[in-house]
Coordinates of C-alpha atoms and ligand atoms in Angstrom, one line a residue:
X1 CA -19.8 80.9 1.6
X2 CA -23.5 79.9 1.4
X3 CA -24.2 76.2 1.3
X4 CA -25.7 75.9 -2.6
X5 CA -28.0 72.8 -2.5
X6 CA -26.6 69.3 -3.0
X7 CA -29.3 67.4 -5.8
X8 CA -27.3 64.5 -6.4
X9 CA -29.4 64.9 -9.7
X10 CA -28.0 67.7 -10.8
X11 CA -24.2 67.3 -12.0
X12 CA -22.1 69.8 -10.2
X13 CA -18.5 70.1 -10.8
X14 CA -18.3 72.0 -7.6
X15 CA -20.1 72.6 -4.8
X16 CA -20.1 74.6 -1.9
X17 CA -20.0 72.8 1.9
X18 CA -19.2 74.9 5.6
X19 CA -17.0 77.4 3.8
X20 CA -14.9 75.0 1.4
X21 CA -15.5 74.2 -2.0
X22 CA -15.2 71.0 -3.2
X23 CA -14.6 70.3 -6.9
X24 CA -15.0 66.9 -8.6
X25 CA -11.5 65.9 -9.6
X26 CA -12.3 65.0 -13.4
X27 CA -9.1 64.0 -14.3
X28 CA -10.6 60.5 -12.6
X29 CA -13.7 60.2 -14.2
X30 CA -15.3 58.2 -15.4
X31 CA -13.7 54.9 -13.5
X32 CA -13.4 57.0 -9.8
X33 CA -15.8 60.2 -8.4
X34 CA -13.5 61.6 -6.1
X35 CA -14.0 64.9 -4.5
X36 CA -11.0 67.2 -3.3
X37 CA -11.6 70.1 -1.0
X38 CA -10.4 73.5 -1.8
X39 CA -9.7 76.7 0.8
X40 CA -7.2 78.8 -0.4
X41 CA -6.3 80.6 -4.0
X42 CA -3.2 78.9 -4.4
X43 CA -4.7 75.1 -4.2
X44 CA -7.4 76.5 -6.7
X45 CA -5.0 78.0 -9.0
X46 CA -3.0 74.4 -9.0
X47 CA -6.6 72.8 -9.6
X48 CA -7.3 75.0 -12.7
X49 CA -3.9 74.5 -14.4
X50 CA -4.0 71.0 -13.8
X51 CA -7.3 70.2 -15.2
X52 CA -8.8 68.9 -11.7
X53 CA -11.2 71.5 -13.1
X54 CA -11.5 72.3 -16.6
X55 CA -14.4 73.9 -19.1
X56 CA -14.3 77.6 -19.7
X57 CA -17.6 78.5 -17.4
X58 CA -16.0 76.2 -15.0
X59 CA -13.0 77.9 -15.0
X60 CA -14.4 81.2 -14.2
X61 CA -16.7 79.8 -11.3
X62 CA -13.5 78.5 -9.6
X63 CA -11.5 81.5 -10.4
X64 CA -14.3 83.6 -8.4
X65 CA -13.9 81.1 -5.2
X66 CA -10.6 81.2 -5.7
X67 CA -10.5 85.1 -5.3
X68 CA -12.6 85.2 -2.6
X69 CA -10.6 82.2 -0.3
X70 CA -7.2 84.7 -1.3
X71 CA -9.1 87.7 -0.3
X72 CA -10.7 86.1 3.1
X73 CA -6.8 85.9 4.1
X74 CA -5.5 89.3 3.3
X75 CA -5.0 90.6 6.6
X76 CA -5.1 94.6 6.7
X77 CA -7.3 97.0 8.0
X78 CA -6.5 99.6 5.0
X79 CA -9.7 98.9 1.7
X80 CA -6.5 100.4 -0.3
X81 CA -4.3 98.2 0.9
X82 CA -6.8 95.4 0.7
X83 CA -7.1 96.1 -3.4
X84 CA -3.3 96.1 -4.0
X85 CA -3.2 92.8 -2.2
X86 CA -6.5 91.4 -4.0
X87 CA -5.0 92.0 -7.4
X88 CA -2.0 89.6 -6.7
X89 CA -4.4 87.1 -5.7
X90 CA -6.5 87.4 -9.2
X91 CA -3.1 88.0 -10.9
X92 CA -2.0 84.3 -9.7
X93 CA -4.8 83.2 -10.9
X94 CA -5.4 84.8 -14.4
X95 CA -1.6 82.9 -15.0
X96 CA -3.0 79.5 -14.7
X97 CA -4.7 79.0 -18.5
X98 CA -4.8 81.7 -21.1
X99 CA -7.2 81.1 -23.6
X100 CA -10.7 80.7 -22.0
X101 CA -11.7 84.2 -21.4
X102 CA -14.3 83.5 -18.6
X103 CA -11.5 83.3 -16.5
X104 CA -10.4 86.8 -16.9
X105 CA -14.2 87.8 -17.1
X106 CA -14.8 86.6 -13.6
X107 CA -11.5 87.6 -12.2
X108 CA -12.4 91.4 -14.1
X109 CA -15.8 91.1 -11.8
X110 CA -14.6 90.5 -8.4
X111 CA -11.6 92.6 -9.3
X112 CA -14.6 95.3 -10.1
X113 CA -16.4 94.9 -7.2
X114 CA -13.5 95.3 -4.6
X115 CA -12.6 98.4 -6.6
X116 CA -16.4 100.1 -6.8
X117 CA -16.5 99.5 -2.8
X118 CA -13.4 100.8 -1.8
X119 CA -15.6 102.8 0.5
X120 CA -16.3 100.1 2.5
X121 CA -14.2 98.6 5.3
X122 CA -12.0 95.2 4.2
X123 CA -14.9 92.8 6.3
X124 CA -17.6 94.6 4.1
X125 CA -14.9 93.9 0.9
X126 CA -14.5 90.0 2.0
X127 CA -18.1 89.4 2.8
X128 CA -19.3 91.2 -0.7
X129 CA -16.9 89.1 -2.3
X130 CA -18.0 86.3 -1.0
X131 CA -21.5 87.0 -2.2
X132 CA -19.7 87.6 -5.5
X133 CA -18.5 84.4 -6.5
X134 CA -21.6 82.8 -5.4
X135 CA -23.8 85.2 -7.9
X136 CA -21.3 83.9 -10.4
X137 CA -21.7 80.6 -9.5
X138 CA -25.5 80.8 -9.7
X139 CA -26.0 82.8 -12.4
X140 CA -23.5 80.6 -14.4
X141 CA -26.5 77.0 -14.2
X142 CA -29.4 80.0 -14.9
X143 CA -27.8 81.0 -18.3
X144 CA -27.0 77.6 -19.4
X145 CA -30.1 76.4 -18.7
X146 CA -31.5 79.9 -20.9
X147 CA -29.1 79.2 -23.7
X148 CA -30.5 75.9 -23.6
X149 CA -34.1 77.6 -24.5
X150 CA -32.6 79.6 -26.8
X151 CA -31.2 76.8 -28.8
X152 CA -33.3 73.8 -28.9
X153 CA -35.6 74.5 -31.6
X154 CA -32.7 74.3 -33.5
X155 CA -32.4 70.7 -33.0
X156 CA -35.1 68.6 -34.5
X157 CA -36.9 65.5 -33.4
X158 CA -34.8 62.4 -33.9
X159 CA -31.6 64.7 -34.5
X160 CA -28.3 62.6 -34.1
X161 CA -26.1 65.2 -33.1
X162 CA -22.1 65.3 -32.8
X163 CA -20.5 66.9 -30.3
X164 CA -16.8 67.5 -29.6
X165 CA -14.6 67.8 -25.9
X166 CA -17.3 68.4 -23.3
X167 CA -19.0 71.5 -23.4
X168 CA -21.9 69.7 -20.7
X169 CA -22.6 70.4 -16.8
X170 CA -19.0 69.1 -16.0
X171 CA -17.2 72.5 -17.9
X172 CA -19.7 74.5 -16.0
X173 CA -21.3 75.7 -12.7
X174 CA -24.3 73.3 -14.0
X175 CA -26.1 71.8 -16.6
X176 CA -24.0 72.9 -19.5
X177 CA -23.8 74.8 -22.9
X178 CA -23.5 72.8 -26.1
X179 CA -24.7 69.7 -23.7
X180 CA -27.6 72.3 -22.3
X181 CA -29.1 72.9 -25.7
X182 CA -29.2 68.9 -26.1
X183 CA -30.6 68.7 -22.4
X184 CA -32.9 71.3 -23.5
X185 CA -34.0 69.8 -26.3
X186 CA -34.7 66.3 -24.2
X187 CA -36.8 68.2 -22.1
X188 CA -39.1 69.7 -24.9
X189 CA -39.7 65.9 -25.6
X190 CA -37.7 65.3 -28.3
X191 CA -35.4 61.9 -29.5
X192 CA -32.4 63.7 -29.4
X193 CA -29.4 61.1 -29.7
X194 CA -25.5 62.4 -29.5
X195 CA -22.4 61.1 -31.1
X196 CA -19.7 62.1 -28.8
X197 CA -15.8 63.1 -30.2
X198 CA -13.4 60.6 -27.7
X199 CA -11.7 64.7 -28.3
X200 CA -8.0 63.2 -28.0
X201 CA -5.5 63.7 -26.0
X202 CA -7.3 65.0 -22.9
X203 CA -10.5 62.7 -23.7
X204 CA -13.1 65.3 -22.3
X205 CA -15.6 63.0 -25.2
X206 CA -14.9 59.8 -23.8
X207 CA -14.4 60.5 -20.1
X208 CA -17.1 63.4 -19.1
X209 CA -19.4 64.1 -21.8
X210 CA -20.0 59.9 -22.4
X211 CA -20.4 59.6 -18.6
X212 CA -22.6 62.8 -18.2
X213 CA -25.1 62.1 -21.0
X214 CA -25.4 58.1 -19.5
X215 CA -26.0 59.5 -16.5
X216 CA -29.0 61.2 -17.8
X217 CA -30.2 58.7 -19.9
X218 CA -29.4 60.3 -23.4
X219 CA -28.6 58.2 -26.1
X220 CA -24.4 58.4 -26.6
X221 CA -22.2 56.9 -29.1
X222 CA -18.8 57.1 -28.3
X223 CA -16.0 57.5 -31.6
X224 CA -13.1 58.6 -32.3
X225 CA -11.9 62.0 -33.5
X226 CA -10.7 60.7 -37.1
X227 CA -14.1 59.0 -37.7
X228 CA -16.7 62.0 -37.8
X229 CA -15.9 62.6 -41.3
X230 CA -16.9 59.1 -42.2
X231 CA -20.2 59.2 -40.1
X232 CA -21.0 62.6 -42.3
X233 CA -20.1 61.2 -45.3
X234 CA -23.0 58.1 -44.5
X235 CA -25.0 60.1 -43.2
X236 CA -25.6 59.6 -39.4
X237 CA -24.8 63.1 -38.2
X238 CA -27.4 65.5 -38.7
X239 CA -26.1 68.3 -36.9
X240 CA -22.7 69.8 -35.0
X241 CA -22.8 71.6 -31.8
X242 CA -20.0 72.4 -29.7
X243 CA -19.0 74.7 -26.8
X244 CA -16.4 77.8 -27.2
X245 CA -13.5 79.2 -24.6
X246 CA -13.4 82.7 -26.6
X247 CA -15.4 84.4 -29.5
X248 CA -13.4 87.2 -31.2
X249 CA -15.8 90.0 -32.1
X250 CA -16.4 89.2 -35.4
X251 CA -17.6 85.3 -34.4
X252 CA -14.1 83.6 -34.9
X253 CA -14.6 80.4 -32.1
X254 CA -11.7 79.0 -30.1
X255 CA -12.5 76.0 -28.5
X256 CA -11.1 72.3 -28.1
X257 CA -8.3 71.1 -30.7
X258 CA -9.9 69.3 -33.6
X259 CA -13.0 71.6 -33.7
X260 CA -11.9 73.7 -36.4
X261 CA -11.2 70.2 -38.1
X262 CA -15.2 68.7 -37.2
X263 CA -16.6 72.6 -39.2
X264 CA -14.3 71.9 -42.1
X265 CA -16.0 68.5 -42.9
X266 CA -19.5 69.7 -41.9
X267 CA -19.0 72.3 -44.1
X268 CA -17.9 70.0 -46.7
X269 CA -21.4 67.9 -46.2
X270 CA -23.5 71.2 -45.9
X271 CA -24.3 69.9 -42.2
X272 CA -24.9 73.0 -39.6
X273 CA -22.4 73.9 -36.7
X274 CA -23.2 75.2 -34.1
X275 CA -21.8 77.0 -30.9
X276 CA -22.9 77.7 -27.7
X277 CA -21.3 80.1 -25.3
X278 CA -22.3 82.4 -22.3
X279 CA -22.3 86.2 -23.3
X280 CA -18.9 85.5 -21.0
X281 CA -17.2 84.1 -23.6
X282 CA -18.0 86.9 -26.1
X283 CA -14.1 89.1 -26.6
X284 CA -15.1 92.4 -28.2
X285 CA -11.7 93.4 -27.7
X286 CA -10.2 90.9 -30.4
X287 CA -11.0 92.0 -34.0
X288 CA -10.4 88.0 -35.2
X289 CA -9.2 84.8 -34.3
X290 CA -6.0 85.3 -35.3
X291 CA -5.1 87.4 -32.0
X292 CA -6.5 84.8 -29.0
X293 CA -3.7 83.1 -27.3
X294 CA -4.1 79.4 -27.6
X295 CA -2.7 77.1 -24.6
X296 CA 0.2 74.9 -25.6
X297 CA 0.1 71.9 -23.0
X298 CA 2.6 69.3 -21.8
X299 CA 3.5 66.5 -24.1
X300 CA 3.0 64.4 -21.9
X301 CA -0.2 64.3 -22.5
X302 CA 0.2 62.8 -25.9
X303 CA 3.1 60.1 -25.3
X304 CA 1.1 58.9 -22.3
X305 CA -2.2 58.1 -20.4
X306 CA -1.6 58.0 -16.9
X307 CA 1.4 55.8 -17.1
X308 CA 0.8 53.7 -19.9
X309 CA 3.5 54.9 -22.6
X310 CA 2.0 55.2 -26.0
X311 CA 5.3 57.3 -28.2
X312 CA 8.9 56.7 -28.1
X313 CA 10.7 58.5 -25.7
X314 CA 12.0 61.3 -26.3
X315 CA 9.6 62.3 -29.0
X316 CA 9.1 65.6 -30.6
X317 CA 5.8 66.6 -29.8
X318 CA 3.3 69.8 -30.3
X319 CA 0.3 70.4 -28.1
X320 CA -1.9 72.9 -29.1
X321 CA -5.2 72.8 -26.7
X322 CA -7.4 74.8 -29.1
X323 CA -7.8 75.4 -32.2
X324 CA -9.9 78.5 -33.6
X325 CA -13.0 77.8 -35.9
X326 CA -13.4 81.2 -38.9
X327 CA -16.8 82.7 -38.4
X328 CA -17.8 81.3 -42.2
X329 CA -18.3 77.6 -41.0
X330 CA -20.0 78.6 -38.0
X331 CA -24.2 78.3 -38.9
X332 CA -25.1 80.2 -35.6
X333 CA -23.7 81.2 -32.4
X334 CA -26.1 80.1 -29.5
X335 CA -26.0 82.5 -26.1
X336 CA -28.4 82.9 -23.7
X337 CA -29.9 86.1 -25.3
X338 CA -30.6 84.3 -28.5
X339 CA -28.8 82.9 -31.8
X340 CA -27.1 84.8 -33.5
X341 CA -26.0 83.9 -37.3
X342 CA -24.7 85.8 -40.6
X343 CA -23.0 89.2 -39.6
X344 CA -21.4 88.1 -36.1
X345 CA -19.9 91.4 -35.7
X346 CA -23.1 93.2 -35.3
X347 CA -25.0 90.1 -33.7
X348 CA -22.4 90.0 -31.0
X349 CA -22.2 93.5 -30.3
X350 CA -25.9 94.0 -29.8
X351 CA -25.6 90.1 -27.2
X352 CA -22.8 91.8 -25.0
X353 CA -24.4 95.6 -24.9
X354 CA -27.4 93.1 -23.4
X355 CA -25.8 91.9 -20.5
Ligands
LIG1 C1 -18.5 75.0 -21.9 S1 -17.3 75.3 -23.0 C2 -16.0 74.2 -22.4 C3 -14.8 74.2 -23.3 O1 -13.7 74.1 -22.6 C4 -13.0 72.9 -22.9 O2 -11.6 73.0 -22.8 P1 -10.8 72.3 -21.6 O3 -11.5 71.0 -21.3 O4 -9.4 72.2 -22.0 O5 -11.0 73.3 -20.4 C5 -13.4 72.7 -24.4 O6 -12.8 73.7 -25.2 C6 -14.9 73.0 -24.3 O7 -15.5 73.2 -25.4

């Protein structure tokens, strides 16, 4: 794997050095930066399900490395052979989280590839693959950093803007979606200041996007989930926008729990919402919604952090990772071919026949 290069002033959640890939563990952040080094599928797979990495973009970036470390250690001379064995690999991997779709996106590319070059002999297969995941990788920081052009004339001077999970550089190859627009806007000289969602009980608020946007000098408040309606209500927010992990084709969003909860009150104080996705995170094959798996996760998660016991034991608890936001609250769906508001159906057709 090509060595991308290391600007410590550039967040990165992963990063390619000598052949490994080394993802920031951001289960630690923001009290330790710790980096673990990946080299085979299986270690990546554990990293995805566990939430070393997380972010939909993300997600698919280290499903691609993943792919490729599983298909570097397939050990046939047969390209047939080679495929059957590849699709294990990407099987393992498409198990780990179900409901951002950039990880079966990716995994559908490399999956592509291996299958359009079966032609080729299996070193020609693993070194293509190779340069796969790195396009993917690459491509992923130039789209944010187009969607963030796209969007930020959406954002006006001064504009306090709440956002919700992290949707920044950390939940992608680089610089972000939701957190790209605002970096975006920042860069076209604007007072852009951010209220960020603490986005309970995984804290993706108060752990990454808090630390990111200090890091970069933007203006952060940190709250709680159950205060945004307040803040609305006095108003201090001026706008929403939020990231996505699947967009049904007719503009349905799933994304972080308590989303769907954020559009109900801006919709209640007539303040816009938007989204910002990749063209990856676009599902034409869902009609709505009401058909994209949503992750239940372990409870544990809610009784405790770390090991500090906050519930009873033995607690009933539910889970539910996402939640999924109806196309009517959305104001407009940011990608990095343009915004696209009103009839989503036709909007994102006309995005995905673009790519
Ligand atoms: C750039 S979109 C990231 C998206 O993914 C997050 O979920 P998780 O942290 O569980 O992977 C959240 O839904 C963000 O909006």
């Amino acid at each position: 794997m090509s060595t991308c290069p290391i600007d410590d002033r550039v967040i990165r959640p992963i990063r390619f050095i000598a052949g490994q890939c080394q993802m920031i563990d951001q289960r630690l952040l923001p009290v330790e930066e710790v980096w673990l080094t990946y080299t085979t599928y299986q270690e990546v797979a554990e990293a995805i399900r566990t939430m070393v990495v997380r972010g939909a973009p993300a997600i698919g970036v280290a499903a691609a490395i993943g792919a490729w470390f599983g298909a570097r250690d397939i050990e046939t001379e047969s390209s047939w052979d080679f495929f059957q064995e590849f699709e294990k690999v990407c099987a393992v991997l498409a198990a780990t989280r179900p409901t951002a779709v950039n990880l079966f996106w990716a995994l559908e590319r490399m999956k592509h590839f291996a299958q359009s070059n079966l032609d080729r002999s299996v070193m020609e297969l693993k070194i293509g693959l190779e340069y796969e995941a790195l396009a993917i990788t690459q491509e992923d920081e130039k789209i944010n950093r187009q969607m963030g052009q796209q969007g930020e004339s959406l954002l006006a001077d001064g504009a306090r803007v709440l956002t919700h999970c992290n949707a920044g550089a950390l939940a992608t190859a680089a610089y972000g979606t939701a957190l790209g627009v605002i970096r975006a806007a920042v860069e076209a000289g604007k007072k852009i200041s951010v209220i960020a969602d603490e986005t309970r009980p995984f804290l993706q608020g108060a752990r990454l996007t808090a630390w990111e946007l200090q890091k970069d000098n933007i203006p952060v408040t940190l709250i709680c989930d159950n205060m945004a309606g307040y803040l609305m209500s006095q108003g201090e927010i001026d706008c929403v926008i939020v990231g996505a992990d699947r967009i049904a084709a007719n503009g349905d969003v799933a994304n972080k729990i308590g989303t769907y909860t954020v559009a109900v009150l801006a919709k209640e104080h007539n303040i816009p919402f938007y989204v910002a996705a990749p063209v990856s995170t676009i599902d034409l094959s869902l009609n709505d919604g009401t058909q994209i798996p949503i992750e239940e996760r372990d409870g544990r998660e809610i009784t405790h952090y770390k090991d500090l016991q906050l519930a009873p034991e033995g607690i009933t608890v539910r889970n539910p990772a996402f939640d999924v936001t109806p196309s009517r609250l959305i104001t407009a769906i940011i990608t990095e071919h343009g915004v696209i508001s009103g009839n989503y159906q036709s909007g994102l057709e006309k995005t995905v026949n673009q790519r």
